[in-house]
mmCIF file with all atom_site columns, C-alpha atoms in Angstrom:
data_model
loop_
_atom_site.group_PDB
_atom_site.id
_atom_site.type_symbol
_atom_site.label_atom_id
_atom_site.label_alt_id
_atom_site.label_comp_id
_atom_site.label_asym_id
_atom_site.label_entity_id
_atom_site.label_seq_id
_atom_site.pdbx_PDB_ins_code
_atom_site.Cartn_x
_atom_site.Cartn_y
_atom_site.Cartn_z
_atom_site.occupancy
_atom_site.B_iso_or_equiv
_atom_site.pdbx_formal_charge
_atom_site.auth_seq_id
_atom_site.auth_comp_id
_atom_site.auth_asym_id
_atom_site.auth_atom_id
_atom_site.pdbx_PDB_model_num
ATOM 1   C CA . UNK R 1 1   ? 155.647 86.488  -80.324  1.00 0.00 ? 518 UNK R CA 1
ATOM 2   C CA . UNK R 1 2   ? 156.823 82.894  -79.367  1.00 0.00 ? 519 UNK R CA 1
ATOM 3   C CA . UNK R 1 3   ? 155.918 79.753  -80.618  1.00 0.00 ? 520 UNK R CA 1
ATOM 4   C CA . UNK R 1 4   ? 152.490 79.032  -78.770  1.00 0.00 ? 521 UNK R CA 1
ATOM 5   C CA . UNK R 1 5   ? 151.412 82.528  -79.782  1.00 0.00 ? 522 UNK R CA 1
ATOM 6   C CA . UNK R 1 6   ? 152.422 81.578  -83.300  1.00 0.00 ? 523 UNK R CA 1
ATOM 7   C CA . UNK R 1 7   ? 150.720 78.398  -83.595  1.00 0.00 ? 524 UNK R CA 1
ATOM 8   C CA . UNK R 1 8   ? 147.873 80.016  -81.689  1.00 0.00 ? 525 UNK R CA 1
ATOM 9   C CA . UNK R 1 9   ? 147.903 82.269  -85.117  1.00 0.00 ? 526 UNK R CA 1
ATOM 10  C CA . UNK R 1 10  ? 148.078 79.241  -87.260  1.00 0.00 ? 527 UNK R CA 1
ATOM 11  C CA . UNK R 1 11  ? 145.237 77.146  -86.059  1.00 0.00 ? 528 UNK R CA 1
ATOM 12  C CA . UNK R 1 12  ? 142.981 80.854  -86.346  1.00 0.00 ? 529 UNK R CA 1
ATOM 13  C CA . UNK R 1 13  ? 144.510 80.575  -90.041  1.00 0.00 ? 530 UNK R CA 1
ATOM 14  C CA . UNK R 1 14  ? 143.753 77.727  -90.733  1.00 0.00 ? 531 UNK R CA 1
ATOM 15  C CA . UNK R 1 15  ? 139.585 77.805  -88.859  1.00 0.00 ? 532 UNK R CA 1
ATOM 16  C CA . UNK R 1 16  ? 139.482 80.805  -91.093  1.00 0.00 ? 533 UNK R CA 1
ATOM 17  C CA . UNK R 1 17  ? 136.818 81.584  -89.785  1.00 0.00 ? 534 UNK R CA 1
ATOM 18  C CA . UNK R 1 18  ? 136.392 85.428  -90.600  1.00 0.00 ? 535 UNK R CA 1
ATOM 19  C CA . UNK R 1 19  ? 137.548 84.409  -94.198  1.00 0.00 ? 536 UNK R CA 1
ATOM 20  C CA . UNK R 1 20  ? 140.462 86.907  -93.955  1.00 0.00 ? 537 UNK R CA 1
ATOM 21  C CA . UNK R 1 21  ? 143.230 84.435  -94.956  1.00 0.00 ? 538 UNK R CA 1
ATOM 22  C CA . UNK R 1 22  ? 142.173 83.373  -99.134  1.00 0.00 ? 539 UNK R CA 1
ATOM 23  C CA . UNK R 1 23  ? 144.636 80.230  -98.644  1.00 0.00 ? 540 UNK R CA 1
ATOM 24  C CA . UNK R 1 24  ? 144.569 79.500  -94.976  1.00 0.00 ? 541 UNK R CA 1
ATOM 25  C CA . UNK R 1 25  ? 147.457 77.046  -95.574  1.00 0.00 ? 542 UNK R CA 1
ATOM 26  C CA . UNK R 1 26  ? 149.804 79.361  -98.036  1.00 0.00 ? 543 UNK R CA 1
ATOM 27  C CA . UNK R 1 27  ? 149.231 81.447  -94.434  1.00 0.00 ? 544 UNK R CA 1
ATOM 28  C CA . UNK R 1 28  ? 150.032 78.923  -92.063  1.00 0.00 ? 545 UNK R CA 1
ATOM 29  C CA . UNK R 1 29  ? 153.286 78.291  -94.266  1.00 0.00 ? 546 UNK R CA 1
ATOM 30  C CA . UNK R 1 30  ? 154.097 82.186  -93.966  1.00 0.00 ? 547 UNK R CA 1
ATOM 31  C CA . UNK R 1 31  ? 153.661 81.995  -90.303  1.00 0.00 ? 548 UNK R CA 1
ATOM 32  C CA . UNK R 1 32  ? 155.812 79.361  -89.969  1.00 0.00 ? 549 UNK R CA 1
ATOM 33  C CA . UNK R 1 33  ? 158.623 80.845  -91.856  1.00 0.00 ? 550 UNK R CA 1
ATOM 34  C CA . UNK R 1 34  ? 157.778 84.098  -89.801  1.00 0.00 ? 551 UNK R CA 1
ATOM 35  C CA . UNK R 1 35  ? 158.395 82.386  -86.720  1.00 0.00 ? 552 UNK R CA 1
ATOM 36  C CA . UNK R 1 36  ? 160.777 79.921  -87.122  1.00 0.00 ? 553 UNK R CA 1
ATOM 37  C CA . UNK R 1 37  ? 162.874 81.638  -89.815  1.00 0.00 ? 554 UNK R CA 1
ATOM 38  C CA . UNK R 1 38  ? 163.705 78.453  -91.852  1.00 0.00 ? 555 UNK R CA 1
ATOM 39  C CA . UNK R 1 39  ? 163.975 78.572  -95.484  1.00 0.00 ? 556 UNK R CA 1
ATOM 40  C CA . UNK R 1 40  ? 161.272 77.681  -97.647  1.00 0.00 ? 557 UNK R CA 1
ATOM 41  C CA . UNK R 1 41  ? 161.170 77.708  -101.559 1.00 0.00 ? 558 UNK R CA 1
ATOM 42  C CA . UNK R 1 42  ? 157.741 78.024  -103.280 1.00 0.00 ? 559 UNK R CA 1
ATOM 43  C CA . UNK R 1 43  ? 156.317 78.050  -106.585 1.00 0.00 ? 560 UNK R CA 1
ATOM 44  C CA . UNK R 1 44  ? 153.547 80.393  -106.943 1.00 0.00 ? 561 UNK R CA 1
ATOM 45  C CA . UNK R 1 45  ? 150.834 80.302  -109.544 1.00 0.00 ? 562 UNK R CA 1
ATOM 46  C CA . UNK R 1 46  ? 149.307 83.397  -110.974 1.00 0.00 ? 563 UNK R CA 1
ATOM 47  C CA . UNK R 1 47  ? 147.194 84.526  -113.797 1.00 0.00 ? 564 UNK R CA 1
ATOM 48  C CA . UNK R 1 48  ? 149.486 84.003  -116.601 1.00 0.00 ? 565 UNK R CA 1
ATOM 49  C CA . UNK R 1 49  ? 152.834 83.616  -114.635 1.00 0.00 ? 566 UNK R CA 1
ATOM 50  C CA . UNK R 1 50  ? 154.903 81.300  -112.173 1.00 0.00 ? 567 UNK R CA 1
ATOM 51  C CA . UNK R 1 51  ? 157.430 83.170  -109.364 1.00 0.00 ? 568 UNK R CA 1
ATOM 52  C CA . UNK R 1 52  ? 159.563 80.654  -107.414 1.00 0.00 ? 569 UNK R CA 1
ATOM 53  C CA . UNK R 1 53  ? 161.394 82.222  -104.406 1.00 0.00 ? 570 UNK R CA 1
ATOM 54  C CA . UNK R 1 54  ? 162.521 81.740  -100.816 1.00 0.00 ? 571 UNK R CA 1
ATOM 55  C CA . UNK R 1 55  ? 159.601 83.117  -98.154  1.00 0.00 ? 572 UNK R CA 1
ATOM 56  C CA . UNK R 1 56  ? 160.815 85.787  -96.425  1.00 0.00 ? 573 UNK R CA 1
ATOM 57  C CA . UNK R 1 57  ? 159.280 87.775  -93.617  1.00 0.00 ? 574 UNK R CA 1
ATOM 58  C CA . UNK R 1 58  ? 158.015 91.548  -94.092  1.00 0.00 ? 575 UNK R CA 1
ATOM 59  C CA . UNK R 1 59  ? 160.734 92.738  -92.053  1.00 0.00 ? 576 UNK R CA 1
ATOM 60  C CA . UNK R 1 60  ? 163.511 91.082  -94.133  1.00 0.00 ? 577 UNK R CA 1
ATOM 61  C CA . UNK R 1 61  ? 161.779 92.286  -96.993  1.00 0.00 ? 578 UNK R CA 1
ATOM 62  C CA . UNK R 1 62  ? 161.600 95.877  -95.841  1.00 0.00 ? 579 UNK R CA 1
ATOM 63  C CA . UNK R 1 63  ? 165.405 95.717  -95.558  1.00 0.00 ? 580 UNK R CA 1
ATOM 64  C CA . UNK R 1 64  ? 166.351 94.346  -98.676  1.00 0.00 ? 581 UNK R CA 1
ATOM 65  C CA . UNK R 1 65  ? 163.885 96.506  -100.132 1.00 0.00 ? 582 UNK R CA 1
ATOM 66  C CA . UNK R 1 66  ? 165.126 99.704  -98.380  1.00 0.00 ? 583 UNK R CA 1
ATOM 67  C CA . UNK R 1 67  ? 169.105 98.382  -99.346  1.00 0.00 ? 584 UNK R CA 1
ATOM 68  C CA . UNK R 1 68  ? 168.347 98.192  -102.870 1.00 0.00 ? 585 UNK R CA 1
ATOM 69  C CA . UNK R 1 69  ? 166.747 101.402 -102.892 1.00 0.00 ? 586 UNK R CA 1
ATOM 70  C CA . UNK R 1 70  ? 169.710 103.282 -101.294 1.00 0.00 ? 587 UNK R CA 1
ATOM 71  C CA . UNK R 1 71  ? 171.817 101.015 -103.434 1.00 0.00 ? 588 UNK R CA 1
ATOM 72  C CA . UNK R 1 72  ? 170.297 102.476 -107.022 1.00 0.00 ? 589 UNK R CA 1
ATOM 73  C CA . UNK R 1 73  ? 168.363 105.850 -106.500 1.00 0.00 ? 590 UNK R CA 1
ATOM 74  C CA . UNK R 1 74  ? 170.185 108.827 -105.351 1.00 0.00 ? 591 UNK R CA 1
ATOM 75  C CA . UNK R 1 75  ? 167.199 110.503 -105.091 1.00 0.00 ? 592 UNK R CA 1
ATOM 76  C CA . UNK R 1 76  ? 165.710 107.999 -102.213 1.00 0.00 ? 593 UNK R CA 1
ATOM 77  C CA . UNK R 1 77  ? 168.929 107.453 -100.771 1.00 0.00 ? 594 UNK R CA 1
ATOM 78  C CA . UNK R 1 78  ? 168.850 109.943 -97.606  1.00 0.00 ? 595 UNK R CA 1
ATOM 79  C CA . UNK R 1 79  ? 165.459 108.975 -97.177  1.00 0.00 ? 596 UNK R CA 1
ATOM 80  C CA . UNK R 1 80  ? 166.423 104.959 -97.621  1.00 0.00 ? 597 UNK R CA 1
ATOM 81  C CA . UNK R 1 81  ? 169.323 105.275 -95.311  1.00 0.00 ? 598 UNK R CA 1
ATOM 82  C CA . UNK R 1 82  ? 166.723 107.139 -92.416  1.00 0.00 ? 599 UNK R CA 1
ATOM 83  C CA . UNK R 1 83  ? 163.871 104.407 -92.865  1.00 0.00 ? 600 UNK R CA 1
ATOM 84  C CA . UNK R 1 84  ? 166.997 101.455 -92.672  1.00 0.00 ? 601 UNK R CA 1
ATOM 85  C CA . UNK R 1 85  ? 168.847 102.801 -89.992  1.00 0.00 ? 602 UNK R CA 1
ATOM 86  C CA . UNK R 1 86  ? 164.991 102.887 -87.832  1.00 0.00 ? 603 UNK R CA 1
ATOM 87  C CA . UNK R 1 87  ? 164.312 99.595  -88.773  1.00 0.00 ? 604 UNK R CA 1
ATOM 88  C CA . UNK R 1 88  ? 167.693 98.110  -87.940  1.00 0.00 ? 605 UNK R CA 1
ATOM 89  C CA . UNK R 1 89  ? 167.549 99.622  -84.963  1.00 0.00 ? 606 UNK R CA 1
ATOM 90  C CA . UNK R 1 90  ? 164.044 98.212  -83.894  1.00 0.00 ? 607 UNK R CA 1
ATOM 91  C CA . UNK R 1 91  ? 165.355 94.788  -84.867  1.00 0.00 ? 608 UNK R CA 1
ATOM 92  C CA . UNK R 1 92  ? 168.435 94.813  -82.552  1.00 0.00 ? 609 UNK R CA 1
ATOM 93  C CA . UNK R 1 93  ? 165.761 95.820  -79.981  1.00 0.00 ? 610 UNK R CA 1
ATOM 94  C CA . UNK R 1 94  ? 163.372 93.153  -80.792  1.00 0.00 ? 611 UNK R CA 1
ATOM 95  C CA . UNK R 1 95  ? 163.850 90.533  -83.116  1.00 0.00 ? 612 UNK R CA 1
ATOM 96  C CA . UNK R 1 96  ? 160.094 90.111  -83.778  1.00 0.00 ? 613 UNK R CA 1
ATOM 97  C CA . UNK R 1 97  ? 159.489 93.444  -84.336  1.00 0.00 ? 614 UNK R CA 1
ATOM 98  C CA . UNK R 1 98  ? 155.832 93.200  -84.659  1.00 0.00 ? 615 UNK R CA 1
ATOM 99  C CA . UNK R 1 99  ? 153.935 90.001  -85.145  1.00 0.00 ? 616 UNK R CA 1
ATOM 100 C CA . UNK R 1 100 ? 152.866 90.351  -88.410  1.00 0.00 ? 617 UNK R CA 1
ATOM 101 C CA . UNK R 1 101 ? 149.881 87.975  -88.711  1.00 0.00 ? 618 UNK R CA 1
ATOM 102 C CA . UNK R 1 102 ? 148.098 89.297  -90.877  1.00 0.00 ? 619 UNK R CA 1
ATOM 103 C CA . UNK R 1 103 ? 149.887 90.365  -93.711  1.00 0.00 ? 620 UNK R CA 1
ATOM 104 C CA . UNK R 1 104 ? 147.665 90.518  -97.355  1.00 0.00 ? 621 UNK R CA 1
ATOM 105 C CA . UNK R 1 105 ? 151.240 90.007  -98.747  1.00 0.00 ? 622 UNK R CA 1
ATOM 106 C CA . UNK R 1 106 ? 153.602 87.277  -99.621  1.00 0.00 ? 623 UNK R CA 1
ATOM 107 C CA . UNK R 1 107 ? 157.464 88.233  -99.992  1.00 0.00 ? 624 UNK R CA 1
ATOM 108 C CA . UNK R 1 108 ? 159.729 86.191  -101.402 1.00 0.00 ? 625 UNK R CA 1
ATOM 109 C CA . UNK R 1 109 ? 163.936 86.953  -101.757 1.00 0.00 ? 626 UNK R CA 1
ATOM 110 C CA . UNK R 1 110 ? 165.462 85.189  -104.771 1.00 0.00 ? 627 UNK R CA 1
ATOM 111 C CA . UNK R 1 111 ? 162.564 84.982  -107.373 1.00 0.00 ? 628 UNK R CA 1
ATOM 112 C CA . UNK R 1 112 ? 162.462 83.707  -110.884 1.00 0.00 ? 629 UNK R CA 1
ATOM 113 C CA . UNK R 1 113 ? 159.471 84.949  -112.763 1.00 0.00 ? 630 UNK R CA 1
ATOM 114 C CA . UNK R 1 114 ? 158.326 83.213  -115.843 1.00 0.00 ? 631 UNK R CA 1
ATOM 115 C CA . UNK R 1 115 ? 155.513 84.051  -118.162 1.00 0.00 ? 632 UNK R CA 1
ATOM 116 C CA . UNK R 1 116 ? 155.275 82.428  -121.379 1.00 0.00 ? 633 UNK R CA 1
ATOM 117 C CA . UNK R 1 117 ? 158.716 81.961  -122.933 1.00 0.00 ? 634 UNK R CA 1
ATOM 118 C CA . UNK R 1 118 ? 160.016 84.929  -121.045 1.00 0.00 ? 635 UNK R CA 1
ATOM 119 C CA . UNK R 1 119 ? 161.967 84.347  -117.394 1.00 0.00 ? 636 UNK R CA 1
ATOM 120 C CA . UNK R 1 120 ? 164.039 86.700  -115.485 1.00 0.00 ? 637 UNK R CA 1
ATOM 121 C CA . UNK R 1 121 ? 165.051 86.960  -111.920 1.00 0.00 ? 638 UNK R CA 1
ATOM 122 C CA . UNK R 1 122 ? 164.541 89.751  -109.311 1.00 0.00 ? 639 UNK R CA 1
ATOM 123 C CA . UNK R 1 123 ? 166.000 90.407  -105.652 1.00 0.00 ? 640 UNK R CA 1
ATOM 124 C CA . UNK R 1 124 ? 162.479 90.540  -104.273 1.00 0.00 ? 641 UNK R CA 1
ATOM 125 C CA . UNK R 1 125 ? 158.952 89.922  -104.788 1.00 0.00 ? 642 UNK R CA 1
ATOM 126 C CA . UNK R 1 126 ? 156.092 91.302  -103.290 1.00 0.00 ? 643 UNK R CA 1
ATOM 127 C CA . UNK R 1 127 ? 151.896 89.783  -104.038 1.00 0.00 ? 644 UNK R CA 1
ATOM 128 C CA . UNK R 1 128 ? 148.732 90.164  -102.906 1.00 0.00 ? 645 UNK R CA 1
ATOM 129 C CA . UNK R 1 129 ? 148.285 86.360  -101.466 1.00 0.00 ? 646 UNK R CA 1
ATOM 130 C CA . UNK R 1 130 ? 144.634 87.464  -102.810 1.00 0.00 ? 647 UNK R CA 1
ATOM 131 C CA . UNK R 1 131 ? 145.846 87.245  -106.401 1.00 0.00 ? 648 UNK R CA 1
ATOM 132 C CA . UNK R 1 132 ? 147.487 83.614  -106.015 1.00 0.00 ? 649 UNK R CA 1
ATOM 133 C CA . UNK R 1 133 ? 146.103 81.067  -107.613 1.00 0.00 ? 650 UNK R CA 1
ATOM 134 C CA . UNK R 1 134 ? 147.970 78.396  -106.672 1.00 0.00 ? 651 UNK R CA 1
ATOM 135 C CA . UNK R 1 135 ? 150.947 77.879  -105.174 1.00 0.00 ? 652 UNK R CA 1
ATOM 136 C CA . UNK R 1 136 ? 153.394 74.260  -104.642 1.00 0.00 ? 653 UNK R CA 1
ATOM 137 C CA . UNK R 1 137 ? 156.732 73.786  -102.125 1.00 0.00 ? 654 UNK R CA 1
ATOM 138 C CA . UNK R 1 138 ? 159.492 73.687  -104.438 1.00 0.00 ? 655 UNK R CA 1
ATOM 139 C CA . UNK R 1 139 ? 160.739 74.975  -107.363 1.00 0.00 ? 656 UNK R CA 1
ATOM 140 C CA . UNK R 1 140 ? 159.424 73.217  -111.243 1.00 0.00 ? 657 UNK R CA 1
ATOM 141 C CA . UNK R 1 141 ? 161.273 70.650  -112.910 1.00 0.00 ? 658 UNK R CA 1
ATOM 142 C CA . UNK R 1 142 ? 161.692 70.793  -116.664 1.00 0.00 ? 659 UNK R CA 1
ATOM 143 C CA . UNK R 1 143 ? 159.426 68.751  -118.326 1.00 0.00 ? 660 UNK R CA 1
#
């Protein structure tokens, strides 16, 4: 997909119109990081937790996902090291392997997750965009 198809998907995002997108703009900003892979830090608000992280794109999290599975679980890791070695193939092939505009999820690489006095950091994160609440560019400052 190039750029006019992916600002085609944008302005649909952000019309809304079928009311698939439940933050047309948290969309738009996925789109763009989908298409012009440029970092972007965000701080996302759910019930009863923050998780700042870098937006990533579904393929990038498949892989990292797929690495750290092989990485830690001998009992995935033939099966890890099959579905990696397809998908790194399809990406040499295509480097937007499919257009993915219309993903429920948001992945992040990089995450802190805080909830009440309690933070800790994972690889990846994967969430509903459905179960944000609210979401900022950035990471929190200390008060």
């Amino acid at each position: 997909m190039g750029w006019r198809d992916a600002a085609q998907a944008s302005l649909r995002a952000l019309e809304n119109r079928d009311g698939r997108h439940p933050d047309p703009y948290l969309e738009l900003l996925r789109l763009g990081v989908q298409h012009t892979e440029e970092s972007v830090v965000v701080t996302l608000f759910l019930p009863g937790a923050t998780v700042t992280g870098t937006v990533i794109t579904l393929d990038e999290w498949e892989l990292r996902t797929l690495r750290e599975l092989k990485e830690r679980s001998s009992g995935v890791r033939r099966v890890a090291g099959e579905a990696m070695q397809a998908l790194d193939d399809r990406a040499q092939e295509q480097r937007t392997a499919r257009p993915d505009t219309d993903s429920p999820f948001v992945h992040l690489r990089d995450v802190t997750y805080r909830s009440g006095c309690d933070q800790f950091s994972v690889r990846t994160w994967r969430g509903p965009a459905a179960g944000i609440s609210g979401w900022t560019v950035g990471e929190p400052t200390p008060a």
